[in-house]
């Protein structure tokens, strides 16, 4: 990793993790000596988002156990430790597994300067983009997501509805429509006080993949980020979206893996 990338990763760690802001209404960020965590209701994203780079093996197991106890005391049956490849100690992943966490699919942390990205939206014939404005649009987002990924969207539905109702300036939802049917949906989280906005979603139903819909959704959101003064776009990218994003100008800074604890 070159120096520019190292500096950008350090900026990301500082602004988006160590000094994390709540990612929606009704949630809070708590800071202890060793971790920063987000806490909300059971339907919110509950997670450890940062751990002290000086966390040493002698303390790590106790810190992990303290987080398990904290979320259990709140009655949460599930929470995530969002681990990055450069987090310390080097064996933190193994310690999380030993403590009962389960690793989910790793993703690549990709970042691009907004000024370097194309904002030209080029769509295949028959597809149009529009922003999400109400609960009916959220249902269309859910339909697109579930058709594209085959996974339940109920928790995200709760979070997006809350954002629309209580924090609309911090969120942009986008639908790709063919007639009355959603063929893709994506969202952008805006983080005031930082230089970053995050791209999420972008799953496209199978029949419309490979036609440029995902690239158009990125360009559409990049244009909005530029208009609102954000300097960087960040993506936790799957293996499917990572090659597209790299071609668009995003660079890999690290990998991130959700380690999920579920009480049994």
Short mmCIF file of C-alpha atoms in Angstrom, two decimals:
data_model
loop_
_atom_site.label_atom_id
_atom_site.label_comp_id
_atom_site.label_asym_id
_atom_site.label_seq_id
_atom_site.Cartn_x
_atom_site.Cartn_y
_atom_site.Cartn_z
CA UNK A 1 0.00 0.00 0.00
CA UNK A 2 1.44 3.37 -0.98
CA UNK A 3 1.63 6.39 1.31
CA UNK A 4 -1.45 8.07 -0.14
CA UNK A 5 -3.49 4.95 0.49
CA UNK A 6 -2.08 4.59 4.00
CA UNK A 7 -3.03 8.19 4.77
CA UNK A 8 -6.52 7.65 3.40
CA UNK A 9 -6.98 4.49 5.48
CA UNK A 10 -5.83 6.38 8.59
CA UNK A 11 -8.37 9.14 7.80
CA UNK A 12 -11.12 6.55 7.35
CA UNK A 13 -10.23 4.84 10.63
CA UNK A 14 -10.25 8.14 12.50
CA UNK A 15 -13.38 9.74 11.04
CA UNK A 16 -15.58 6.73 10.35
CA UNK A 17 -14.59 4.34 13.12
CA UNK A 18 -12.83 5.93 16.10
CA UNK A 19 -15.08 9.02 15.90
CA UNK A 20 -18.11 7.20 14.51
CA UNK A 21 -21.49 8.93 14.47
CA UNK A 22 -24.80 7.10 14.96
CA UNK A 23 -25.95 5.72 11.62
CA UNK A 24 -29.60 6.58 12.15
CA UNK A 25 -32.32 7.79 14.50
CA UNK A 26 -32.70 6.08 17.85
CA UNK A 27 -29.18 4.68 18.01
CA UNK A 28 -26.19 5.89 20.00
CA UNK A 29 -22.45 5.52 19.84
CA UNK A 30 -20.69 4.50 23.05
CA UNK A 31 -16.97 4.92 23.67
CA UNK A 32 -14.99 2.92 26.19
CA UNK A 33 -11.24 2.85 26.65
CA UNK A 34 -10.82 0.00 24.17
CA UNK A 35 -13.72 0.05 21.71
CA UNK A 36 -16.30 2.23 20.02
CA UNK A 37 -19.67 0.55 19.56
CA UNK A 38 -23.11 1.38 18.21
CA UNK A 39 -26.16 0.46 20.26
CA UNK A 40 -29.83 0.63 19.31
CA UNK A 41 -32.90 -1.59 19.40
CA UNK A 42 -32.84 -5.21 18.26
CA UNK A 43 -33.86 -4.02 14.77
CA UNK A 44 -30.93 -1.60 14.50
CA UNK A 45 -27.36 -2.40 13.59
CA UNK A 46 -25.58 -3.15 16.85
CA UNK A 47 -21.84 -3.42 16.41
CA UNK A 48 -18.33 -2.81 17.64
CA UNK A 49 -16.96 -0.52 14.93
CA UNK A 50 -13.46 0.26 16.25
CA UNK A 51 -10.95 -1.18 18.67
CA UNK A 52 -7.83 0.45 20.03
CA UNK A 53 -4.81 -0.18 17.76
CA UNK A 54 -2.82 -0.73 20.94
CA UNK A 55 -5.13 -3.51 22.13
CA UNK A 56 -2.72 -6.25 23.15
CA UNK A 57 -3.22 -9.99 23.45
CA UNK A 58 -3.19 -9.82 27.24
CA UNK A 59 -6.33 -7.64 27.29
CA UNK A 60 -8.11 -8.72 24.12
CA UNK A 61 -10.09 -11.65 25.50
CA UNK A 62 -11.39 -9.60 28.42
CA UNK A 63 -12.42 -6.79 26.08
CA UNK A 64 -14.30 -9.26 23.85
CA UNK A 65 -16.05 -10.79 26.86
CA UNK A 66 -17.04 -7.32 28.08
CA UNK A 67 -18.80 -6.58 24.78
CA UNK A 68 -20.69 -9.88 24.88
CA UNK A 69 -21.82 -9.09 28.42
CA UNK A 70 -22.78 -5.52 27.50
CA UNK A 71 -25.09 -6.48 24.63
CA UNK A 72 -26.51 -9.42 26.59
CA UNK A 73 -27.42 -7.05 29.43
CA UNK A 74 -29.36 -4.96 26.91
CA UNK A 75 -31.29 -8.05 25.82
CA UNK A 76 -29.80 -8.17 22.34
CA UNK A 77 -29.49 -11.68 21.00
CA UNK A 78 -27.17 -10.62 18.20
CA UNK A 79 -24.46 -8.07 17.53
CA UNK A 80 -21.51 -7.68 15.20
CA UNK A 81 -17.84 -7.01 15.66
CA UNK A 82 -16.81 -5.30 12.42
CA UNK A 83 -13.22 -6.45 12.05
CA UNK A 84 -10.75 -4.97 9.56
CA UNK A 85 -7.69 -6.82 8.30
CA UNK A 86 -5.33 -4.23 9.81
CA UNK A 87 -6.90 -4.33 13.31
CA UNK A 88 -4.79 -5.46 16.24
CA UNK A 89 -3.82 -7.74 17.81
CA UNK A 90 -3.05 -9.76 14.71
CA UNK A 91 -4.95 -12.79 16.04
CA UNK A 92 -8.10 -10.86 16.96
CA UNK A 93 -10.16 -12.86 14.43
CA UNK A 94 -9.15 -16.14 16.08
CA UNK A 95 -9.99 -14.74 19.50
CA UNK A 96 -13.45 -13.70 18.30
CA UNK A 97 -14.08 -17.18 16.92
CA UNK A 98 -12.95 -18.73 20.20
CA UNK A 99 -15.42 -16.47 22.03
CA UNK A 100 -18.35 -17.79 19.99
CA UNK A 101 -18.52 -15.30 17.12
CA UNK A 102 -19.21 -16.54 13.59
CA UNK A 103 -17.44 -15.04 10.57
CA UNK A 104 -19.54 -13.96 7.61
CA UNK A 105 -18.32 -13.24 4.08
CA UNK A 106 -15.40 -10.78 3.96
CA UNK A 107 -15.75 -7.60 1.91
CA UNK A 108 -13.21 -5.21 0.43
CA UNK A 109 -13.05 -1.66 1.79
CA UNK A 110 -12.95 0.51 -1.33
CA UNK A 111 -12.64 4.31 -1.34
CA UNK A 112 -12.55 6.87 -4.17
CA UNK A 113 -12.26 10.67 -4.23
CA UNK A 114 -15.62 11.97 -5.43
CA UNK A 115 -13.86 14.41 -7.78
CA UNK A 116 -12.28 11.48 -9.66
CA UNK A 117 -15.55 9.68 -10.36
CA UNK A 118 -17.77 10.02 -13.40
CA UNK A 119 -21.19 11.48 -12.65
CA UNK A 120 -22.55 10.73 -16.12
CA UNK A 121 -25.57 8.46 -15.71
CA UNK A 122 -25.85 6.09 -18.69
CA UNK A 123 -28.81 3.73 -18.54
CA UNK A 124 -29.95 0.88 -20.78
CA UNK A 125 -33.14 1.48 -22.74
CA UNK A 126 -36.26 1.20 -20.61
CA UNK A 127 -34.59 1.86 -17.26
CA UNK A 128 -35.05 5.07 -15.28
CA UNK A 129 -33.70 6.14 -11.90
CA UNK A 130 -35.57 7.99 -9.18
CA UNK A 131 -34.97 8.76 -5.55
CA UNK A 132 -36.91 7.20 -2.68
CA UNK A 133 -39.37 9.53 -1.01
CA UNK A 134 -41.97 7.53 0.94
CA UNK A 135 -42.91 4.20 2.49
CA UNK A 136 -44.22 2.85 -0.81
CA UNK A 137 -40.81 3.46 -2.36
CA UNK A 138 -39.20 1.61 0.55
CA UNK A 139 -41.34 -1.42 -0.29
CA UNK A 140 -40.06 -1.23 -3.86
CA UNK A 141 -36.50 -1.15 -2.48
CA UNK A 142 -37.27 -4.24 -0.41
CA UNK A 143 -38.71 -6.05 -3.44
CA UNK A 144 -35.63 -5.28 -5.55
CA UNK A 145 -33.25 -6.31 -2.75
CA UNK A 146 -35.01 -9.59 -2.05
CA UNK A 147 -35.16 -10.47 -5.77
CA UNK A 148 -31.50 -9.55 -6.29
CA UNK A 149 -29.97 -11.09 -3.18
CA UNK A 150 -32.54 -13.67 -2.12
CA UNK A 151 -32.34 -12.42 1.47
CA UNK A 152 -34.81 -10.91 3.90
CA UNK A 153 -34.94 -7.11 4.03
CA UNK A 154 -37.08 -6.67 7.16
CA UNK A 155 -34.35 -5.19 9.34
CA UNK A 156 -33.17 -2.84 6.60
CA UNK A 157 -36.81 -1.85 5.98
CA UNK A 158 -37.05 -0.69 9.59
CA UNK A 159 -33.81 1.27 9.33
CA UNK A 160 -34.63 2.94 6.01
CA UNK A 161 -38.13 3.93 7.12
CA UNK A 162 -36.62 5.50 10.25
CA UNK A 163 -34.12 7.44 8.18
CA UNK A 164 -36.80 8.74 5.82
CA UNK A 165 -39.01 9.83 8.70
CA UNK A 166 -36.44 11.31 11.07
CA UNK A 167 -33.19 11.97 9.20
CA UNK A 168 -33.95 12.41 5.48
CA UNK A 169 -30.91 14.65 4.91
CA UNK A 170 -28.55 11.87 5.94
CA UNK A 171 -29.84 9.29 3.51
CA UNK A 172 -30.43 8.91 -0.24
CA UNK A 173 -32.35 5.94 -1.62
CA UNK A 174 -32.40 5.24 -5.35
CA UNK A 175 -34.61 2.94 -7.41
CA UNK A 176 -33.94 1.65 -10.91
CA UNK A 177 -37.34 1.08 -12.47
CA UNK A 178 -38.57 -0.68 -15.59
CA UNK A 179 -42.19 0.33 -15.92
CA UNK A 180 -43.66 -0.25 -12.47
CA UNK A 181 -41.12 -2.89 -11.47
CA UNK A 182 -37.91 -2.21 -9.50
CA UNK A 183 -34.91 -3.95 -11.05
CA UNK A 184 -32.29 -2.52 -8.70
CA UNK A 185 -32.11 -0.43 -5.56
CA UNK A 186 -29.28 1.30 -3.76
CA UNK A 187 -28.73 3.78 -0.98
CA UNK A 188 -26.14 6.29 0.15
CA UNK A 189 -25.44 7.11 3.77
CA UNK A 190 -24.17 10.63 4.37
CA UNK A 191 -21.96 11.24 7.39
CA UNK A 192 -22.03 14.95 8.30
CA UNK A 193 -18.84 16.22 9.88
CA UNK A 194 -16.73 13.77 7.89
CA UNK A 195 -15.56 13.82 4.30
CA UNK A 196 -17.18 10.43 3.63
CA UNK A 197 -20.41 9.12 2.19
CA UNK A 198 -21.07 5.39 2.00
CA UNK A 199 -22.59 3.42 -0.87
CA UNK A 200 -24.74 0.42 0.05
CA UNK A 201 -26.96 -2.02 -1.80
CA UNK A 202 -26.98 -1.86 -5.58
CA UNK A 203 -28.17 -5.41 -6.07
CA UNK A 204 -29.70 -5.88 -9.53
CA UNK A 205 -32.18 -8.58 -10.49
CA UNK A 206 -30.58 -11.24 -12.64
CA UNK A 207 -32.22 -10.34 -15.96
CA UNK A 208 -30.77 -6.81 -15.82
CA UNK A 209 -27.22 -7.60 -14.72
CA UNK A 210 -24.33 -6.73 -16.97
CA UNK A 211 -26.18 -3.86 -18.62
CA UNK A 212 -24.69 -0.92 -16.72
CA UNK A 213 -27.42 -0.42 -14.10
CA UNK A 214 -24.98 -0.74 -11.18
CA UNK A 215 -22.53 1.72 -12.76
CA UNK A 216 -25.38 4.18 -13.32
CA UNK A 217 -26.41 3.93 -9.67
CA UNK A 218 -22.83 4.70 -8.59
CA UNK A 219 -22.62 7.72 -10.89
CA UNK A 220 -26.03 9.00 -9.75
CA UNK A 221 -25.00 8.86 -6.09
CA UNK A 222 -21.54 10.30 -6.82
CA UNK A 223 -23.22 13.33 -8.37
CA UNK A 224 -25.33 13.88 -5.24
CA UNK A 225 -22.29 13.43 -2.97
CA UNK A 226 -20.39 16.03 -5.00
CA UNK A 227 -23.29 18.46 -4.84
CA UNK A 228 -23.39 18.10 -1.05
CA UNK A 229 -19.67 18.62 -0.61
CA UNK A 230 -18.47 15.13 0.30
CA UNK A 231 -14.88 14.31 -0.67
CA UNK A 232 -14.88 10.51 -0.61
CA UNK A 233 -17.17 7.60 -1.38
CA UNK A 234 -16.68 4.40 0.59
CA UNK A 235 -17.98 0.91 -0.20
CA UNK A 236 -17.78 -2.42 1.60
CA UNK A 237 -17.70 -4.34 -1.66
CA UNK A 238 -18.63 -7.93 -2.41
CA UNK A 239 -16.66 -10.00 -4.89
CA UNK A 240 -19.38 -9.23 -7.46
CA UNK A 241 -19.24 -5.43 -7.21
CA UNK A 242 -15.55 -4.98 -6.41
CA UNK A 243 -14.24 -5.39 -10.00
CA UNK A 244 -16.78 -2.87 -11.33
CA UNK A 245 -15.89 -0.33 -8.66
CA UNK A 246 -12.16 -0.73 -9.25
CA UNK A 247 -12.67 0.00 -12.93
CA UNK A 248 -14.58 3.15 -11.95
CA UNK A 249 -11.63 4.42 -9.88
CA UNK A 250 -12.07 2.99 -6.39
CA UNK A 251 -8.98 1.65 -4.59
CA UNK A 252 -8.77 -1.13 -2.02
CA UNK A 253 -7.60 -0.02 1.42
CA UNK A 254 -8.36 -3.10 3.54
CA UNK A 255 -10.81 -5.95 3.94
CA UNK A 256 -13.57 -6.10 6.52
CA UNK A 257 -15.32 -9.15 7.92
CA UNK A 258 -18.47 -9.19 10.07
CA UNK A 259 -18.00 -11.40 13.11
CA UNK A 260 -21.48 -12.00 14.48
CA UNK A 261 -22.30 -13.12 18.01
CA UNK A 262 -25.66 -14.82 18.48
CA UNK A 263 -26.75 -15.87 21.94
CA UNK A 264 -28.15 -19.40 22.04
#
